[in-house]
Structures are given as structure tokens and as C-alpha cells.
Coordinates of C-alpha atoms in Angstrom, one line a residue:
Chain A
A31 CA 14.7 6.7 9.6
Q32 CA 13.2 7.3 6.2
S33 CA 9.8 8.9 6.1
V34 CA 7.1 10.0 3.7
S35 CA 4.7 12.8 4.3
Q36 CA 1.5 13.9 2.5
H37 CA 0.5 17.3 3.5
N38 CA -3.2 17.2 2.6
H39 CA -5.3 14.7 4.5
H40 CA -8.6 15.7 3.1
V41 CA -9.3 17.6 -0.2
I42 CA -12.6 18.5 -1.6
L43 CA -12.8 19.8 -5.2
S44 CA -15.5 20.5 -7.7
E45 CA -15.5 18.7 -11.0
A46 CA -13.1 20.1 -13.6
A47 CA -10.9 21.7 -10.9
S48 CA -7.2 21.1 -11.0
L49 CA -5.6 18.8 -8.4
E50 CA -2.2 18.8 -6.8
L51 CA -1.4 16.5 -3.9
G52 CA 1.9 16.9 -2.2
C53 CA 4.3 14.2 -1.2
N54 CA 7.7 14.7 0.4
Y55 CA 10.2 12.2 1.7
S56 CA 13.2 12.3 3.8
Y57 CA 16.2 10.4 2.5
G58 CA 19.4 11.5 0.8
G59 CA 19.9 8.4 -1.4
T60 CA 18.2 7.0 -4.5
V61 CA 14.5 6.4 -4.3
N62 CA 11.8 4.8 -6.4
L63 CA 8.5 6.7 -6.2
F64 CA 4.9 5.6 -6.5
W65 CA 1.4 6.9 -6.3
Y66 CA -1.3 4.5 -5.5
V67 CA -5.1 5.0 -5.5
Q68 CA -7.7 3.2 -3.5
Y69 CA -11.2 3.6 -4.7
P70 CA -14.0 3.1 -2.2
G71 CA -14.3 -0.7 -1.5
Q72 CA -11.4 -1.6 -3.8
H73 CA -7.8 -2.6 -3.4
L74 CA -4.8 -0.3 -4.0
Q75 CA -4.0 0.3 -7.6
L76 CA -0.9 1.8 -9.1
L77 CA -1.3 5.2 -10.7
L78 CA 2.2 5.9 -11.7
K79 CA 5.8 5.3 -10.7
Y80 CA 9.2 6.9 -11.1
F81 CA 12.4 5.0 -11.1
S82 CA 14.7 7.1 -13.3
G83 CA 14.8 9.3 -16.3
D84 CA 12.4 12.1 -17.1
P85 CA 11.2 13.4 -13.8
L86 CA 7.8 14.1 -15.2
V87 CA 5.9 10.9 -15.3
K88 CA 2.5 10.2 -16.8
G89 CA 0.2 7.6 -15.3
I90 CA -3.2 6.3 -15.8
K91 CA -6.5 8.3 -16.0
G92 CA -4.8 11.5 -16.8
F93 CA -2.6 11.7 -13.7
E94 CA 0.9 12.9 -13.7
A95 CA 3.6 13.5 -11.1
E96 CA 6.9 15.4 -11.0
F97 CA 10.0 14.3 -9.1
I98 CA 11.9 17.3 -7.8
K99 CA 15.0 15.9 -6.3
S100 CA 16.2 19.1 -4.8
K101 CA 12.9 19.4 -2.9
F102 CA 12.6 15.7 -2.1
S103 CA 9.1 15.8 -3.6
F104 CA 6.9 13.8 -5.9
N105 CA 3.6 15.7 -6.2
L106 CA 0.7 14.3 -8.0
R107 CA -1.3 16.4 -10.5
K108 CA -4.4 16.2 -12.7
P109 CA -5.6 19.3 -14.7
S110 CA -9.3 18.4 -14.4
V111 CA -10.7 16.1 -11.9
Q112 CA -13.8 14.0 -12.3
W113 CA -16.4 12.7 -9.8
S114 CA -15.0 9.3 -10.4
D115 CA -11.6 10.4 -9.0
T116 CA -13.0 10.4 -5.5
A117 CA -10.7 8.0 -3.7
E118 CA -7.8 7.9 -1.3
Y119 CA -4.4 8.6 -2.7
F120 CA -1.2 7.2 -1.2
C121 CA 2.4 8.3 -2.0
A122 CA 4.9 5.5 -1.5
V123 CA 8.7 5.5 -1.6
G124 CA 11.1 2.7 -2.0
F125 CA 14.5 3.4 -0.6
T126 CA 17.9 2.1 -1.7
G127 CA 18.8 -1.1 -0.1
G128 CA 15.2 -1.5 1.1
G129 CA 14.7 -4.7 -1.0
N130 CA 11.6 -3.5 -2.7
K131 CA 10.0 -2.4 0.6
L132 CA 7.8 0.6 0.4
T133 CA 7.1 3.3 3.0
F134 CA 3.7 4.9 2.6
G135 CA 2.5 8.3 3.3
T136 CA -0.6 8.8 5.4
G137 CA -2.8 9.2 2.4
T138 CA -5.1 12.0 1.1
Q139 CA -8.8 11.5 0.9
L140 CA -10.0 13.3 -2.2
K141 CA -13.7 14.0 -2.7
V142 CA -14.9 15.5 -6.0
E143 CA -18.3 17.1 -6.0
L144 CA -20.6 17.4 -9.0
Chain B
G63 CA -2.9 -7.1 -15.0
A64 CA -1.5 -9.0 -12.1
V65 CA -4.2 -10.1 -9.6
V66 CA -3.7 -10.8 -5.9
S67 CA -6.5 -12.3 -3.9
Q68 CA -6.9 -12.6 -0.1
H69 CA -9.0 -15.0 1.9
P70 CA -11.1 -14.5 3.8
S71 CA -12.2 -10.9 3.1
W72 CA -13.4 -10.5 6.7
V73 CA -13.2 -12.6 9.8
I74 CA -14.6 -12.3 13.4
C75 CA -12.9 -14.4 16.1
K76 CA -12.9 -14.8 19.8
S77 CA -10.0 -13.5 21.9
G78 CA -7.3 -16.1 22.3
T79 CA -8.0 -18.0 19.1
S80 CA -5.8 -18.0 16.0
V81 CA -6.7 -16.8 12.6
K82 CA -5.0 -17.6 9.2
I83 CA -5.2 -15.2 6.3
E84 CA -4.2 -16.3 2.8
C85 CA -2.6 -14.2 0.1
R86 CA -2.4 -15.6 -3.5
S87 CA -1.0 -14.3 -6.7
L88 CA -3.5 -15.6 -9.2
D89 CA -1.8 -15.1 -12.6
F90 CA 1.8 -14.6 -11.7
Q91 CA 4.5 -16.0 -9.6
A92 CA 5.6 -14.0 -6.7
T93 CA 9.0 -14.4 -5.0
T94 CA 8.3 -11.7 -2.5
M95 CA 5.1 -10.8 -0.7
F96 CA 4.5 -8.2 1.9
W97 CA 2.1 -7.9 4.7
Y98 CA 0.7 -4.6 5.8
R99 CA -1.6 -3.4 8.5
Q100 CA -3.9 -0.5 8.1
F101 CA -5.6 1.2 10.9
P102 CA -8.7 3.4 10.2
K103 CA -7.9 6.6 8.5
Q104 CA -4.2 5.8 8.6
S105 CA -1.6 4.6 6.3
L106 CA -0.3 1.2 5.5
M107 CA 2.3 0.0 7.9
L108 CA 4.6 -2.8 6.7
M109 CA 4.7 -5.7 9.0
A110 CA 6.9 -8.1 7.3
T111 CA 8.5 -9.3 4.0
S112 CA 7.7 -12.8 2.9
N113 CA 10.2 -14.6 0.6
E114 CA 9.3 -17.9 -0.9
G115 CA 11.2 -20.7 0.8
S116 CA 12.9 -18.6 3.5
K117 CA 11.9 -17.0 6.8
A118 CA 10.0 -13.8 6.8
T119 CA 11.7 -10.6 7.7
Y120 CA 9.8 -8.6 10.3
E121 CA 9.7 -4.8 10.8
Q122 CA 10.8 -3.4 14.0
G123 CA 8.1 -3.7 16.7
V124 CA 6.2 -6.6 15.0
E125 CA 6.1 -9.8 17.1
K126 CA 7.1 -12.7 14.9
D127 CA 5.8 -15.2 17.2
K128 CA 2.4 -13.5 17.1
F129 CA 2.2 -12.9 13.4
L130 CA 3.4 -16.1 11.8
I131 CA 4.2 -15.9 8.2
N132 CA 4.6 -18.8 5.8
H133 CA 5.5 -18.5 2.1
A134 CA 5.3 -22.0 1.0
S135 CA 5.0 -21.5 -2.8
L136 CA 5.5 -18.9 -5.4
T137 CA 1.8 -18.1 -5.4
L138 CA 0.9 -18.4 -1.7
S139 CA 1.8 -16.6 1.6
T140 CA -0.1 -17.0 4.8
L141 CA -0.3 -14.8 7.8
T142 CA -1.5 -16.4 11.1
V143 CA -2.5 -14.2 14.0
T144 CA -1.9 -16.3 16.9
S145 CA -3.7 -15.9 20.3
A146 CA -5.5 -12.9 18.9
H147 CA -6.6 -10.0 21.1
P148 CA -8.9 -7.1 20.4
E149 CA -6.0 -4.8 19.7
D150 CA -5.1 -7.0 16.8
S151 CA -8.3 -6.0 15.1
S152 CA -7.3 -4.2 12.0
F153 CA -7.3 -4.4 8.1
Y154 CA -4.5 -6.7 6.9
I155 CA -3.3 -6.2 3.3
C156 CA -0.9 -8.3 1.3
S157 CA 1.0 -7.4 -1.8
A158 CA 3.2 -9.3 -4.2
I159 CA 6.0 -8.6 -6.6
G160 CA 6.4 -10.8 -9.7
L161 CA 9.4 -12.6 -10.8
A162 CA 10.0 -9.9 -13.4
G163 CA 10.5 -7.5 -10.6
G164 CA 10.2 -3.9 -11.7
G165 CA 9.5 -2.8 -8.2
E166 CA 5.8 -2.6 -8.5
Q167 CA 3.8 -4.2 -5.8
F168 CA 0.3 -5.7 -6.7
F169 CA -2.1 -5.4 -3.7
G170 CA -4.7 -7.8 -2.5
P171 CA -8.2 -6.5 -1.4
G172 CA -7.4 -6.8 2.3
T173 CA -8.8 -8.7 5.2
R174 CA -10.8 -7.1 8.0
L175 CA -10.1 -8.9 11.2
T176 CA -12.3 -8.2 14.3
V177 CA -11.3 -9.8 17.6
L178 CA -14.1 -9.9 20.2

């Protein structure tokens, strides 16, 4: 069965530090890739998505992610985090034939300290 | 942007009773809605896919007779937890995809269910 894994469960960074959150999936076919963010007390919001084309995608709030097909990875990056980036980040993958269904990773709790 | 609401935001019920949770797309029509369950400090687990005008498709291991889903219109899907037990206590989240598709799911704020 297809699966999605996020390597970091908890990350603590200081403001202005760079961020990279890992996401890997297991599936040999075509995928659609998403990163969602959940701020404290709020609902999930889309940060960015990849369907096809340029494997480096830019999202909102300065986030970007790179799809590396050979590594089955879709890591999220931000060059300089802010305190307001404190949230939980979920990687999600839609698999071919899945009918728009998404499989979510376990999430990464990011805490940014002043 | 597209907004999805859920009602109620939290509910406490006695064991053996049924609870209905509503999911509405407020400013768009949704042919497909999804219901997820999220345990504390864990990821979202897809329970079922709800298509307007047809029966829901349940994921493996999800009891369809326990978690009744109705998608009566393009803006409303309901999840009814029947004969609730304490192990059904969880955070239930719905999402919706608009008619335009595009694959992006818009998520509701979730409903916290506590069964005593």
C-alpha cells in the first residue's frame, strides 16, 4: 500500500534559521504532492502543491518544495523562518487512480523561538 | 478562498447515542467531500469519500454502519456516528473539492467528539 513518511516529528528553530522538512512516499506511479499547514487552533491550509512541470514549486509565505522523483521525496523549505511559522506541517500525496484521495504523513510540529 | 465549515465544533455525548456532524462548503459547490479522523498527535486518517447523490466509499477498516455518511447536496455532507462509544472520541475533519477540481482539498475546522 502507498505510504507517506515525514522524518521529523518535532523541530525547534530560532527565528531566521533555515527550515527543511522531509517527506517521502512509497509509490512507483504518478503522484500529486501537497504540503498543508495547521496553525494552532486553525484548520488545515494549503501551502503549496505539485502536479507536474517544474519540480521546484513556490508556495505562500515564502515556502517552497522540491520534488525529486528519483528519491520519492517532496521536501519543504524556507530560508528564514519566523515566529509566526510555528505550526504543524503535513505532507500529503495523491496517488494515480486514487480519485483525489490524499494520504497524509504523520506531521511535523515546528516551533520557532524568538 | 474556498471556505468549509463544520458544525458543531465540539460535542459531548453519552455512550450509545448518535451524533451528527455537518460539513458545508460555503462559497463553492463540492462534488466530493472527504471525512477524516485525527487522533492526538497523529496524522489524518481518511475514513470515507462522499460523493453528492451517491453512496459513500469507505476506507478499509471503517464500519459503514457505524459512520453513516450522507451527501444530499453539492454543499452539504453529514457524518453520523451511531451508537457512539468512548473509543469513537476523536477529532473529525471534513474536506471538499470544488467542481473546478484541481485536486486541492479545502478543509473544515474539525469537530471534537467526546463520548462519555
